[in-house]
Coordinates of C-alpha atoms and ligand atoms in Angstrom, one line a residue:
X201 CA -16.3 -15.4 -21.5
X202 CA -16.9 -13.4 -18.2
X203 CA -14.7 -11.9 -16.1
X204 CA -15.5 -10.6 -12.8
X205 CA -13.0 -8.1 -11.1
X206 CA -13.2 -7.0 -7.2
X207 CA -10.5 -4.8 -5.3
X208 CA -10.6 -6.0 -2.4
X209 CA -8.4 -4.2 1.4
X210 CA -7.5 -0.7 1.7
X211 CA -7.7 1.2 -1.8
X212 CA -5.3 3.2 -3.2
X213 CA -4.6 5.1 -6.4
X214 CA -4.2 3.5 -9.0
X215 CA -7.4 1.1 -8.5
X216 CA -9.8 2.7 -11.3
X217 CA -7.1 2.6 -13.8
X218 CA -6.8 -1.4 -13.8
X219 CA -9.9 -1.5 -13.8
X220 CA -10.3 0.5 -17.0
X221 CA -7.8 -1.1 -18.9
X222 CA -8.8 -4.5 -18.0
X223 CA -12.3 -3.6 -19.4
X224 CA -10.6 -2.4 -22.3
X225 CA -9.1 -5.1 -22.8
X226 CA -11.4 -8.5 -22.1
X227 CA -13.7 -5.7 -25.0
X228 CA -10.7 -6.1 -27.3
X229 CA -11.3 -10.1 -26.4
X230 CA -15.1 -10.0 -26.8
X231 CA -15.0 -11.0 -23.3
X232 CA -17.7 -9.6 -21.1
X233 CA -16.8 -7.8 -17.6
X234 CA -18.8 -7.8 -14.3
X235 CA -17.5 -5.8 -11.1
X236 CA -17.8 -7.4 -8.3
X237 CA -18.7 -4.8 -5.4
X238 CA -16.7 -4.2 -2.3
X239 CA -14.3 -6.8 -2.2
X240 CA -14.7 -10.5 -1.4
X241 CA -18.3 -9.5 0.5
X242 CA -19.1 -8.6 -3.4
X243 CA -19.2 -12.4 -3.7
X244 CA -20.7 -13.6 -0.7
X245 CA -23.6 -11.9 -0.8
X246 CA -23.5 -11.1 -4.7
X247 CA -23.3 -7.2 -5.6
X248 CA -22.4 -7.1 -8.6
X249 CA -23.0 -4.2 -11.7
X250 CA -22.1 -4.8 -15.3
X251 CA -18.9 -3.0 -16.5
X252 CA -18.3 -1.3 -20.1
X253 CA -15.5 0.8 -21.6
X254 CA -17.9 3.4 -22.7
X255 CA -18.8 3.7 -18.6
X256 CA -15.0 3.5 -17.1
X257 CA -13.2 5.0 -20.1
X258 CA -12.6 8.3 -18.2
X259 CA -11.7 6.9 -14.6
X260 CA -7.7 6.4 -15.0
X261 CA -7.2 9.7 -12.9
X262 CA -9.6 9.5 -10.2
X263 CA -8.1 7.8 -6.5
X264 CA -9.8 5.2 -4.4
X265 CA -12.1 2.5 -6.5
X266 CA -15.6 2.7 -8.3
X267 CA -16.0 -0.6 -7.3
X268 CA -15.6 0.3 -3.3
X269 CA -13.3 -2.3 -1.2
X270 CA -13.9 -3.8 2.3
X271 CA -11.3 -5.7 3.9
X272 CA -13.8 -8.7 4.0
X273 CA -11.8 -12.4 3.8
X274 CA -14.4 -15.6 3.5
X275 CA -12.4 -17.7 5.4
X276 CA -13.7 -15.5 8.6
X277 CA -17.3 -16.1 7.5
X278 CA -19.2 -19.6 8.0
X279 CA -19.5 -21.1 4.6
X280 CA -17.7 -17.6 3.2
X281 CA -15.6 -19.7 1.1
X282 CA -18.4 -22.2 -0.3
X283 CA -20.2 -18.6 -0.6
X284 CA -17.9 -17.5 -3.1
X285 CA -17.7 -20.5 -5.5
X286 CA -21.4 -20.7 -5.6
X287 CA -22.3 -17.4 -6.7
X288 CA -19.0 -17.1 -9.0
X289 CA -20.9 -20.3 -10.6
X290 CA -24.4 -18.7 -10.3
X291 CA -23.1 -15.0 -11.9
X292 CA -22.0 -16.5 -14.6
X293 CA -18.3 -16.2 -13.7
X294 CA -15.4 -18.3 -15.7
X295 CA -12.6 -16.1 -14.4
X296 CA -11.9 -14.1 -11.5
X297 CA -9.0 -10.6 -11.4
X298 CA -8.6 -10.3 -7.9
X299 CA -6.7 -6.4 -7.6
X300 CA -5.6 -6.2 -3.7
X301 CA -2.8 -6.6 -1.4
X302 CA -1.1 -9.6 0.5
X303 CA -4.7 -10.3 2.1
X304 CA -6.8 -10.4 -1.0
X305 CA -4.7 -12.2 -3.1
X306 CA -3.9 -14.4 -0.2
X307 CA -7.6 -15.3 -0.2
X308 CA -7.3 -16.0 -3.7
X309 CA -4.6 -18.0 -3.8
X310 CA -6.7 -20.1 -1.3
X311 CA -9.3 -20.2 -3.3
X312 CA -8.0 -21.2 -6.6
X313 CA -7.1 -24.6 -4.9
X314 CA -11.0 -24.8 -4.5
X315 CA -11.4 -24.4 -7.8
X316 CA -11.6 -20.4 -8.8
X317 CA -9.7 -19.5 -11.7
X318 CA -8.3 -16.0 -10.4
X319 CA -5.5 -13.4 -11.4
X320 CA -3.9 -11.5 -9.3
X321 CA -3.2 -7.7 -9.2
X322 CA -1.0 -6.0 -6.8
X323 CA -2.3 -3.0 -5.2
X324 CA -0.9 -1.3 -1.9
X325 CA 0.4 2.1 -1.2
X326 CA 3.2 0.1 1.5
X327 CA 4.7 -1.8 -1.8
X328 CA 5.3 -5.1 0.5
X329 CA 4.2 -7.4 -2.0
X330 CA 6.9 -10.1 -2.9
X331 CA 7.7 -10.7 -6.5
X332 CA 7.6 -7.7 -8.2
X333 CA 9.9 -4.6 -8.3
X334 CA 6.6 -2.6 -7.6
X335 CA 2.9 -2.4 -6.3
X336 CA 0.5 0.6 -7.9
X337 CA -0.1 3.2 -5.0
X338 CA 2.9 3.6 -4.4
X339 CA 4.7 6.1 -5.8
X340 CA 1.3 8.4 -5.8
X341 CA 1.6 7.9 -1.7
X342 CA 5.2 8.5 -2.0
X343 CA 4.7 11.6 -4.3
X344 CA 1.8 12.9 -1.8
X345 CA 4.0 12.3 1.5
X346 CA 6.8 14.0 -0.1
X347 CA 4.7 17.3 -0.9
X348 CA 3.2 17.2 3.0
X349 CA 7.3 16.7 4.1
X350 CA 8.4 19.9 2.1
X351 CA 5.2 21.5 3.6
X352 CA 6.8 20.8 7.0
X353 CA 10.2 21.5 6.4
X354 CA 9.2 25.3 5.6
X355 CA 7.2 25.9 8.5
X356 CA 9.8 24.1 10.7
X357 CA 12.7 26.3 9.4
X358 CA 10.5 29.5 10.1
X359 CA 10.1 28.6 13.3
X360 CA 13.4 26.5 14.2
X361 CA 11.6 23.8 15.5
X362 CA 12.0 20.1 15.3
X363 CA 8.9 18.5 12.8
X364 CA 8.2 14.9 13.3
X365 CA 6.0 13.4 10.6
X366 CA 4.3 10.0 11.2
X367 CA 3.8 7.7 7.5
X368 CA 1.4 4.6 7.0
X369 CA 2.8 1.7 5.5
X370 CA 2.4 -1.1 7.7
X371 CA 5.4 -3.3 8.8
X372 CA 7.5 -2.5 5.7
X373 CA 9.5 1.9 5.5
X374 CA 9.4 1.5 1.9
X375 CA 6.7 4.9 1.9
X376 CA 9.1 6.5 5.1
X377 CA 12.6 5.9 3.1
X378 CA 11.0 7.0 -0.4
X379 CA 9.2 9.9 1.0
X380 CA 12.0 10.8 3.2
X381 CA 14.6 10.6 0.3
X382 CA 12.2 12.6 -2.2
X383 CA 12.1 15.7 0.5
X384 CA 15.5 15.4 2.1
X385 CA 14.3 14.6 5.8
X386 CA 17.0 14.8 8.2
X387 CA 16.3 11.3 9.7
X388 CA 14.2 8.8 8.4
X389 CA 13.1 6.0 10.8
X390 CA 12.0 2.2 9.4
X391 CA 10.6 -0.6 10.8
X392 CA 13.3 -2.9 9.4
X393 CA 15.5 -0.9 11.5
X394 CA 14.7 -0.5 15.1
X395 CA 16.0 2.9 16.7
X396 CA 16.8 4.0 20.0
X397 CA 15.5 7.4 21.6
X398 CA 18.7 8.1 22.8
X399 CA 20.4 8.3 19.8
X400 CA 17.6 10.6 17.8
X401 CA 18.0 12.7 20.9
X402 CA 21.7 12.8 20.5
X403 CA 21.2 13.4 16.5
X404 CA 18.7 16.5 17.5
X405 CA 21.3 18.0 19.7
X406 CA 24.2 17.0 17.5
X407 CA 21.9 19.1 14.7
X408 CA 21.5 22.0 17.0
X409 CA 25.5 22.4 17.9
X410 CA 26.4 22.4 14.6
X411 CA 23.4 25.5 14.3
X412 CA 21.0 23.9 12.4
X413 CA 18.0 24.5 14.5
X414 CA 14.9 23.0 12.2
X415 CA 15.1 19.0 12.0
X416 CA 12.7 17.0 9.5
X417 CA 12.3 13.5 11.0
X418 CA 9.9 11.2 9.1
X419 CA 8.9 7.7 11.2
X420 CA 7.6 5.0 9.7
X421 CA 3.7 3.9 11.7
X422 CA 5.2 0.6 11.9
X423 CA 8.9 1.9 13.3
X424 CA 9.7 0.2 16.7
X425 CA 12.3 0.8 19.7
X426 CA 15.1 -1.4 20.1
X427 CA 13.9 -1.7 23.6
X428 CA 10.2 -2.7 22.9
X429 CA 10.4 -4.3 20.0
X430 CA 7.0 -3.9 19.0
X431 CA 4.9 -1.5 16.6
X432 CA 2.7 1.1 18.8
X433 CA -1.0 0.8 18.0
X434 CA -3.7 3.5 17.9
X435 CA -6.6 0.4 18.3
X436 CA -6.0 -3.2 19.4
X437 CA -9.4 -4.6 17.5
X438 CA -8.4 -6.8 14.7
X439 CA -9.7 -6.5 11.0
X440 CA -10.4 -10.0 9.4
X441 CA -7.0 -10.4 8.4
X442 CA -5.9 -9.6 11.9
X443 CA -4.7 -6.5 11.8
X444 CA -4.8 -4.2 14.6
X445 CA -4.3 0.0 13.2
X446 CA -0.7 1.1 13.6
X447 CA -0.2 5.1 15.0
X448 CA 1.3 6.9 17.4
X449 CA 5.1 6.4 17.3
X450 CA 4.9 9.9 15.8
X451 CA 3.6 11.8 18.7
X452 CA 5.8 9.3 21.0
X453 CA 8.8 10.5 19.6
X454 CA 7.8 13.9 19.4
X455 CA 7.2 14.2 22.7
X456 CA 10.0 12.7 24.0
X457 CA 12.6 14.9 22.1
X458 CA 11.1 17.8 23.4
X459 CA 11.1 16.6 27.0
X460 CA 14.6 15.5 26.4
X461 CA 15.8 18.5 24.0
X462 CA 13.7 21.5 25.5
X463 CA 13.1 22.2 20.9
X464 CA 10.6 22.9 20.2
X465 CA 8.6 19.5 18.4
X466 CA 5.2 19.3 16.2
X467 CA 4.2 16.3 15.1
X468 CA 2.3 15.1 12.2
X469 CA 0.2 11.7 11.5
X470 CA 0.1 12.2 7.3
X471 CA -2.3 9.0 7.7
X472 CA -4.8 8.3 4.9
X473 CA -3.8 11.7 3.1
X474 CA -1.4 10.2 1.2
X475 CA -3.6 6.9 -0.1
X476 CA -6.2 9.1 -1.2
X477 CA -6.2 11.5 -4.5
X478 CA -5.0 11.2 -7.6
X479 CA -2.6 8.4 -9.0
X480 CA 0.5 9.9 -10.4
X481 CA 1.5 9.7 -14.0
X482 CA 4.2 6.1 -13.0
X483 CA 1.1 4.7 -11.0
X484 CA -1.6 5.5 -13.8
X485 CA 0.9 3.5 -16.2
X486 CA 2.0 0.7 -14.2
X487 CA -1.8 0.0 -12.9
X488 CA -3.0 0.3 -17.1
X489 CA 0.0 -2.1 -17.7
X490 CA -1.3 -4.7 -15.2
X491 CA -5.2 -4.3 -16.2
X492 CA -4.5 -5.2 -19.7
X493 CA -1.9 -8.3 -18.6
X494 CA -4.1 -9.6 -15.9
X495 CA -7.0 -9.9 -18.9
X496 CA -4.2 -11.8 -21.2
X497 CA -3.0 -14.1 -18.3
X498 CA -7.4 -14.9 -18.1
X499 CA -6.9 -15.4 -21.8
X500 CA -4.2 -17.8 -21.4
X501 CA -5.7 -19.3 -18.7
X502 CA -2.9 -18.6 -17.0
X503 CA -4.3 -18.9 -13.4
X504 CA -3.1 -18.2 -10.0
X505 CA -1.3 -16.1 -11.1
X506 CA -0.5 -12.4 -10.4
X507 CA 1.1 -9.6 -12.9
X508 CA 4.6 -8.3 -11.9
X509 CA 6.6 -5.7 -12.6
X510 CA 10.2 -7.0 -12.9
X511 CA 12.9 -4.8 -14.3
X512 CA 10.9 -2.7 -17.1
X513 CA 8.6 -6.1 -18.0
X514 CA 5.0 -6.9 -16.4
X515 CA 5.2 -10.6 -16.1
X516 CA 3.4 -13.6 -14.3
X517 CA 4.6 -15.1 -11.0
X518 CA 2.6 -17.6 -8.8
X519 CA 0.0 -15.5 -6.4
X520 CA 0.9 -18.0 -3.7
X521 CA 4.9 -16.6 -4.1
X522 CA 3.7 -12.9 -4.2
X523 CA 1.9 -13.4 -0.3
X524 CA 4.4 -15.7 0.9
X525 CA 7.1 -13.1 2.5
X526 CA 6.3 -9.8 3.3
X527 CA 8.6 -7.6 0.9
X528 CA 10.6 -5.1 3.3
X529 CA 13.4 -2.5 2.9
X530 CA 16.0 -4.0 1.6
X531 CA 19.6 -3.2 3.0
X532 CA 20.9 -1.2 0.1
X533 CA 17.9 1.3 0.1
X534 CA 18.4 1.4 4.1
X535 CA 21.9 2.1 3.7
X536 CA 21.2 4.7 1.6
X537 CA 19.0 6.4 4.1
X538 CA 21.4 6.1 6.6
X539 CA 24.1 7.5 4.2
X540 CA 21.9 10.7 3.6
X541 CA 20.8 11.8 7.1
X542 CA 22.7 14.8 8.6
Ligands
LIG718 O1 -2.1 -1.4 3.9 C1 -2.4 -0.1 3.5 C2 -2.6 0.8 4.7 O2 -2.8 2.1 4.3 C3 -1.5 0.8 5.7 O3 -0.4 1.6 5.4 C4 -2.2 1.2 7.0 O4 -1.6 0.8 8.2 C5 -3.6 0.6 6.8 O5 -3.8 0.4 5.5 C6 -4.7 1.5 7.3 O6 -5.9 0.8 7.2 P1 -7.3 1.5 7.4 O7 -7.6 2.2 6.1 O8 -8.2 0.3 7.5 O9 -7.3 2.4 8.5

């Protein structure tokens, strides 16, 4: 058997460790491996490079992906999807692991009903995939945010100002609450929950009366105002999925304390900072977990299918429910950032 595996939209940690294990694995199966290169685009216009253990058996702790990514989607391309099934046919190809977030894996849920026989992986630092507890890249964004936050809460303190730090994670505050937790932020501001300038004016001040001159405010990029309900954006041009770059709430908000407050504000975009590096010790294990399940479910033929991480288990559950509903804070978590911000 050969089994091709792509990563596919932005990387994050976490990637080179599935990969590894996987390879691991389908050798354990006498299965051979083949990576596809950059993404989907890997497999419309075949780049491809022959994967052993002995070559990825060091990899697990290195961010970003060996086998690149692009945030290419066939179904934007003339023929893209006909492209695909071709050269998986032509490589050699019986099975597909397809490691990515809602976009890849919605491209392969699309595909499988034209005949590819694909696993899923979930990968994404903004952990919005439905149907499982967690995504890898994650908690190494999380733990990466939440060294930058502490960085700002001591250079805020010295000089009694008010920091403002900006964190990716899409549509979904799961990085801004986590992160924000993890470093104690004052106020922590998520999409799910749109916020009034007013009111983080009135927090500021409230902050300041009570002497406590330094405020750590984390935003998520994806926040919005209850009175523009609508995510600011750095760049209007669409990606393939059609997705314009989020940014610039930070600054925004920023800026308007300070013209409202006379504090002193900084502000802070953490951006790709905290996708890039290492994967932490929970993402390293979670991502070898799902390498060597995604191989089994191949072996099973278990297709269309993705790994999940339910509880303390990695199980299967339907690709087509994982991209369905965008997985966002959930109302205990948020109440627990409102609980903690003083
Ligand atoms: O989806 C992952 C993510 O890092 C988001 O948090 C962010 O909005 C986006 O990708 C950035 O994309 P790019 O790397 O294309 O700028």
């Amino acid at each position: 058997m050969n089994v091709g595996i792509l990563t596919g939209g932005g990387d994050c940690a976490g990637l080179n460790a599935v990969i590894r294990a996987a390879v691991k694995r389908a050798e354990e199966y006498g299965f051979k491996v083949t990576g596809i290169r950059y993404g989907w685009s890997g497999l419309m216009k075949p780049d491809t490079v022959p994967l052993t253990f002995k070559q990825v058996s060091n990899i697990h702790f290195l961010g970003g992906t060996i086998l690149k990514t692009s945030r290419t989607n066939p179904f934007k391309h003339p023929d893209g999807p006909k492209l695909v099934l071709e050269n998986v046919k032509s490589l050699g190809l019986d099975a597909l692991i397809a490691v990515g977030g809602d976009d890849t894996l919605g491209v392969a849920a699309k595909l499988f009903k034209m005949g590819l026989n694909v696993v899923g992986v979930p990968k994404t630092m903004d952990n919005d995939i439905s149907s499982t507890d967690y995504t890898f890249g994650f908690d190494s964004a999380v733990n990466e945010a939440m060294h930058a936050l502490d960085s700002l809460r001591t250079t805020g303190e010295s000089h009694d100002r008010v920091m403002v730090a900006e964190v990716m994670g899409r549509y979904a505050g799961w990085v801004a609450a986590y992160a924000g937790i993890a470093s104690g932020a004052n106020l922590i501001l998520v999409p799910e929950e749109p916020f009034d300038v007013e009111d983080v004016v009135a927090f500021v001040r409230g902050r300041r009366e009570r002497g406590e001159k330094a405020t750590l405010i984390v935003v998520a990029e994806g926040a919005k105002l209850k009175n523009f309900p609508k995510a600011f954006v750095e760049e209007g041009k669409v990606d393939e999925f059609g997705h314009v770059k989020l940014g610039g709430i930070g600054q925004f908000l920023a800026e308007e304390i300070e013209k409202r407050t006379g504090c002193e504000v900084r502000h802070a975009a953490l951006g790709h900072t905290i996708r890039g590096g290492q994967p932490t010790a929970f993402d390293r294990v979670l991502s070898t977990r799902f390498g060597v399940k995604a191989v089994d479910l191949v072996k099973e033929g278990k297709y269309a299918m993705m790994v999940a991480l339910k509880g303390t288990k990695i199980v299967p559950v339907p690709i087509e429910e994982a991209v369905s509903k965008m997985k966002t804070v959930d109302q205990e978590l948020y109440d627990i950032v409102k609980a903690l911000s003083y």
